[in-house]
Amino acid sequence: MNTRTACLLFALTLLPAAARCQLVDEFKPPSQTCCLVSAAQRLADQLQDWNQLSRYQADNERLKALQAVPGRVVFLGDSITDGWRLANSFPDKP
């Protein structure tokens, strides 16, 4: 069998399979059976707030509702400050 005949046989064998392929218009995705959709949404949300500006939004809103306290100190920092248990280091301080 020469190469041309082999290619023709190969194409004729695949043609019926190609005719049965699912078209994009007919695609029906399977129902959600896992957590991929929520995981993708969480990742998309993280990308929208990549610098985590909303990380302390609830705390900021809570502090806005409180009256100003003389002597209150606000700490700005990085992950070290974030993990610091301020109540242990500064008991009785707002």
mmCIF file with all atom_site columns, C-alpha atoms in Angstrom:
data_model
loop_
_atom_site.group_PDB
_atom_site.id
_atom_site.type_symbol
_atom_site.label_atom_id
_atom_site.label_alt_id
_atom_site.label_comp_id
_atom_site.label_asym_id
_atom_site.label_entity_id
_atom_site.label_seq_id
_atom_site.pdbx_PDB_ins_code
_atom_site.Cartn_x
_atom_site.Cartn_y
_atom_site.Cartn_z
_atom_site.occupancy
_atom_site.B_iso_or_equiv
_atom_site.pdbx_formal_charge
_atom_site.auth_seq_id
_atom_site.auth_comp_id
_atom_site.auth_asym_id
_atom_site.auth_atom_id
_atom_site.pdbx_PDB_model_num
ATOM 1  C CA . MET A 1 1  ? 0.000   0.000  0.000  1.00 0.00 ? 1  MET A CA 1
ATOM 2  C CA . ASN A 1 2  ? 1.426   3.349  -0.998 1.00 0.00 ? 2  ASN A CA 1
ATOM 3  C CA . THR A 1 3  ? 1.292   6.521  1.099  1.00 0.00 ? 3  THR A CA 1
ATOM 4  C CA . ARG A 1 4  ? -1.539  8.053  -0.920 1.00 0.00 ? 4  ARG A CA 1
ATOM 5  C CA . THR A 1 5  ? -3.765  5.035  -0.434 1.00 0.00 ? 5  THR A CA 1
ATOM 6  C CA . ALA A 1 6  ? -2.949  4.933  3.290  1.00 0.00 ? 6  ALA A CA 1
ATOM 7  C CA . CYS A 1 7  ? -3.864  8.608  3.660  1.00 0.00 ? 7  CYS A CA 1
ATOM 8  C CA . LEU A 1 8  ? -7.122  8.082  1.769  1.00 0.00 ? 8  LEU A CA 1
ATOM 9  C CA . LEU A 1 9  ? -8.072  5.106  3.953  1.00 0.00 ? 9  LEU A CA 1
ATOM 10 C CA . PHE A 1 10 ? -7.179  7.064  7.068  1.00 0.00 ? 10 PHE A CA 1
ATOM 11 C CA . ALA A 1 11 ? -9.344  10.023 5.976  1.00 0.00 ? 11 ALA A CA 1
ATOM 12 C CA . LEU A 1 12 ? -12.277 7.772  5.084  1.00 0.00 ? 12 LEU A CA 1
ATOM 13 C CA . THR A 1 13 ? -12.021 6.056  8.455  1.00 0.00 ? 13 THR A CA 1
ATOM 14 C CA . LEU A 1 14 ? -12.089 9.374  10.343 1.00 0.00 ? 14 LEU A CA 1
ATOM 15 C CA . LEU A 1 15 ? -14.812 11.004 8.252  1.00 0.00 ? 15 LEU A CA 1
ATOM 16 C CA . PRO A 1 16 ? -17.727 9.143  9.900  1.00 0.00 ? 16 PRO A CA 1
ATOM 17 C CA . ALA A 1 17 ? -16.290 9.947  13.347 1.00 0.00 ? 17 ALA A CA 1
ATOM 18 C CA . ALA A 1 18 ? -15.934 13.612 12.420 1.00 0.00 ? 18 ALA A CA 1
ATOM 19 C CA . ALA A 1 19 ? -19.549 13.690 11.222 1.00 0.00 ? 19 ALA A CA 1
ATOM 20 C CA . ARG A 1 20 ? -20.695 12.589 14.683 1.00 0.00 ? 20 ARG A CA 1
ATOM 21 C CA . CYS A 1 21 ? -18.709 15.277 16.516 1.00 0.00 ? 21 CYS A CA 1
ATOM 22 C CA . GLN A 1 22 ? -20.623 17.593 18.809 1.00 0.00 ? 22 GLN A CA 1
ATOM 23 C CA . LEU A 1 23 ? -21.033 21.103 17.507 1.00 0.00 ? 23 LEU A CA 1
ATOM 24 C CA . VAL A 1 24 ? -20.448 24.120 19.740 1.00 0.00 ? 24 VAL A CA 1
ATOM 25 C CA . ASP A 1 25 ? -24.115 25.105 19.493 1.00 0.00 ? 25 ASP A CA 1
ATOM 26 C CA . GLU A 1 26 ? -25.072 21.695 20.859 1.00 0.00 ? 26 GLU A CA 1
ATOM 27 C CA . PHE A 1 27 ? -22.636 21.752 23.778 1.00 0.00 ? 27 PHE A CA 1
ATOM 28 C CA . LYS A 1 28 ? -24.301 21.341 27.140 1.00 0.00 ? 28 LYS A CA 1
ATOM 29 C CA . PRO A 1 29 ? -21.791 21.541 29.991 1.00 0.00 ? 29 PRO A CA 1
ATOM 30 C CA . PRO A 1 30 ? -22.252 18.971 32.738 1.00 0.00 ? 30 PRO A CA 1
ATOM 31 C CA . SER A 1 31 ? -24.002 20.063 35.886 1.00 0.00 ? 31 SER A CA 1
ATOM 32 C CA . GLN A 1 32 ? -21.721 21.322 38.609 1.00 0.00 ? 32 GLN A CA 1
ATOM 33 C CA . THR A 1 33 ? -20.437 18.381 40.605 1.00 0.00 ? 33 THR A CA 1
ATOM 34 C CA . CYS A 1 34 ? -17.477 19.945 42.349 1.00 0.00 ? 34 CYS A CA 1
ATOM 35 C CA . CYS A 1 35 ? -16.141 23.147 43.793 1.00 0.00 ? 35 CYS A CA 1
ATOM 36 C CA . LEU A 1 36 ? -14.335 24.416 40.662 1.00 0.00 ? 36 LEU A CA 1
ATOM 37 C CA . VAL A 1 37 ? -16.797 27.236 40.020 1.00 0.00 ? 37 VAL A CA 1
ATOM 38 C CA . SER A 1 38 ? -16.451 28.658 43.531 1.00 0.00 ? 38 SER A CA 1
ATOM 39 C CA . ALA A 1 39 ? -12.672 28.189 43.443 1.00 0.00 ? 39 ALA A CA 1
ATOM 40 C CA . ALA A 1 40 ? -12.502 30.061 40.136 1.00 0.00 ? 40 ALA A CA 1
ATOM 41 C CA . GLN A 1 41 ? -14.656 32.846 41.582 1.00 0.00 ? 41 GLN A CA 1
ATOM 42 C CA . ARG A 1 42 ? -12.372 33.157 44.633 1.00 0.00 ? 42 ARG A CA 1
ATOM 43 C CA . LEU A 1 43 ? -9.333  33.389 42.369 1.00 0.00 ? 43 LEU A CA 1
ATOM 44 C CA . ALA A 1 44 ? -11.024 36.020 40.216 1.00 0.00 ? 44 ALA A CA 1
ATOM 45 C CA . ASP A 1 45 ? -11.894 38.018 43.341 1.00 0.00 ? 45 ASP A CA 1
ATOM 46 C CA . GLN A 1 46 ? -8.298  37.792 44.547 1.00 0.00 ? 46 GLN A CA 1
ATOM 47 C CA . LEU A 1 47 ? -7.046  39.034 41.191 1.00 0.00 ? 47 LEU A CA 1
ATOM 48 C CA . GLN A 1 48 ? -9.405  42.006 41.379 1.00 0.00 ? 48 GLN A CA 1
ATOM 49 C CA . ASP A 1 49 ? -7.989  42.903 44.817 1.00 0.00 ? 49 ASP A CA 1
ATOM 50 C CA . TRP A 1 50 ? -4.413  41.710 44.269 1.00 0.00 ? 50 TRP A CA 1
ATOM 51 C CA . ASN A 1 51 ? -3.014  44.188 46.792 1.00 0.00 ? 51 ASN A CA 1
ATOM 52 C CA . GLN A 1 52 ? -5.627  43.191 49.395 1.00 0.00 ? 52 GLN A CA 1
ATOM 53 C CA . LEU A 1 53 ? -6.983  46.678 50.000 1.00 0.00 ? 53 LEU A CA 1
ATOM 54 C CA . SER A 1 54 ? -10.253 45.163 51.184 1.00 0.00 ? 54 SER A CA 1
ATOM 55 C CA . ARG A 1 55 ? -8.604  42.805 53.670 1.00 0.00 ? 55 ARG A CA 1
ATOM 56 C CA . TYR A 1 56 ? -9.350  45.021 56.659 1.00 0.00 ? 56 TYR A CA 1
ATOM 57 C CA . GLN A 1 57 ? -12.449 46.693 55.263 1.00 0.00 ? 57 GLN A CA 1
ATOM 58 C CA . ALA A 1 58 ? -14.746 45.273 57.963 1.00 0.00 ? 58 ALA A CA 1
ATOM 59 C CA . ASP A 1 59 ? -12.330 46.322 60.720 1.00 0.00 ? 59 ASP A CA 1
ATOM 60 C CA . ASN A 1 60 ? -12.026 49.814 59.237 1.00 0.00 ? 60 ASN A CA 1
ATOM 61 C CA . GLU A 1 61 ? -15.801 50.210 59.105 1.00 0.00 ? 61 GLU A CA 1
ATOM 62 C CA . ARG A 1 62 ? -16.092 49.010 62.702 1.00 0.00 ? 62 ARG A CA 1
ATOM 63 C CA . LEU A 1 63 ? -13.500 51.559 63.854 1.00 0.00 ? 63 LEU A CA 1
ATOM 64 C CA . LYS A 1 64 ? -15.252 54.370 61.974 1.00 0.00 ? 64 LYS A CA 1
ATOM 65 C CA . ALA A 1 65 ? -18.395 53.658 63.978 1.00 0.00 ? 65 ALA A CA 1
ATOM 66 C CA . LEU A 1 66 ? -16.541 54.032 67.285 1.00 0.00 ? 66 LEU A CA 1
ATOM 67 C CA . GLN A 1 67 ? -15.897 57.345 68.940 1.00 0.00 ? 67 GLN A CA 1
ATOM 68 C CA . ALA A 1 68 ? -12.372 58.684 68.734 1.00 0.00 ? 68 ALA A CA 1
ATOM 69 C CA . VAL A 1 69 ? -10.327 57.567 71.718 1.00 0.00 ? 69 VAL A CA 1
ATOM 70 C CA . PRO A 1 70 ? -7.443  59.775 72.865 1.00 0.00 ? 70 PRO A CA 1
ATOM 71 C CA . GLY A 1 71 ? -4.200  57.873 72.735 1.00 0.00 ? 71 GLY A CA 1
ATOM 72 C CA . ARG A 1 72 ? -5.405  55.286 70.250 1.00 0.00 ? 72 ARG A CA 1
ATOM 73 C CA . VAL A 1 73 ? -2.566  54.073 68.063 1.00 0.00 ? 73 VAL A CA 1
ATOM 74 C CA . VAL A 1 74 ? -2.861  52.610 64.597 1.00 0.00 ? 74 VAL A CA 1
ATOM 75 C CA . PHE A 1 75 ? -0.140  50.242 63.446 1.00 0.00 ? 75 PHE A CA 1
ATOM 76 C CA . LEU A 1 76 ? 0.858   50.038 59.791 1.00 0.00 ? 76 LEU A CA 1
ATOM 77 C CA . GLY A 1 77 ? 3.118   47.277 58.676 1.00 0.00 ? 77 GLY A CA 1
ATOM 78 C CA . ASP A 1 78 ? 3.599   44.000 56.945 1.00 0.00 ? 78 ASP A CA 1
ATOM 79 C CA . SER A 1 79 ? 2.939   40.360 57.773 1.00 0.00 ? 79 SER A CA 1
ATOM 80 C CA . ILE A 1 80 ? 4.938   40.668 61.008 1.00 0.00 ? 80 ILE A CA 1
ATOM 81 C CA . THR A 1 81 ? 2.641   43.449 62.207 1.00 0.00 ? 81 THR A CA 1
ATOM 82 C CA . ASP A 1 82 ? -0.337  41.492 60.947 1.00 0.00 ? 82 ASP A CA 1
ATOM 83 C CA . GLY A 1 83 ? 0.548   38.488 63.109 1.00 0.00 ? 83 GLY A CA 1
ATOM 84 C CA . TRP A 1 84 ? 1.402   40.576 66.161 1.00 0.00 ? 84 TRP A CA 1
ATOM 85 C CA . ARG A 1 85 ? -0.963  40.022 69.067 1.00 0.00 ? 85 ARG A CA 1
ATOM 86 C CA . LEU A 1 86 ? -1.285  43.643 70.085 1.00 0.00 ? 86 LEU A CA 1
ATOM 87 C CA . ALA A 1 87 ? -3.600  42.921 73.024 1.00 0.00 ? 87 ALA A CA 1
ATOM 88 C CA . ASN A 1 88 ? -0.818  40.844 74.623 1.00 0.00 ? 88 ASN A CA 1
ATOM 89 C CA . SER A 1 89 ? 1.828   43.529 74.075 1.00 0.00 ? 89 SER A CA 1
ATOM 90 C CA . PHE A 1 90 ? -0.386  46.495 74.934 1.00 0.00 ? 90 PHE A CA 1
ATOM 91 C CA . PRO A 1 91 ? -2.945  45.405 77.510 1.00 0.00 ? 91 PRO A CA 1
ATOM 92 C CA . ASP A 1 92 ? -5.509  48.049 78.461 1.00 0.00 ? 92 ASP A CA 1
ATOM 93 C CA . LYS A 1 93 ? -4.705  50.111 75.356 1.00 0.00 ? 93 LYS A CA 1
ATOM 94 C CA . PRO A 1 94 ? -7.208  50.847 72.581 1.00 0.00 ? 94 PRO A CA 1
#
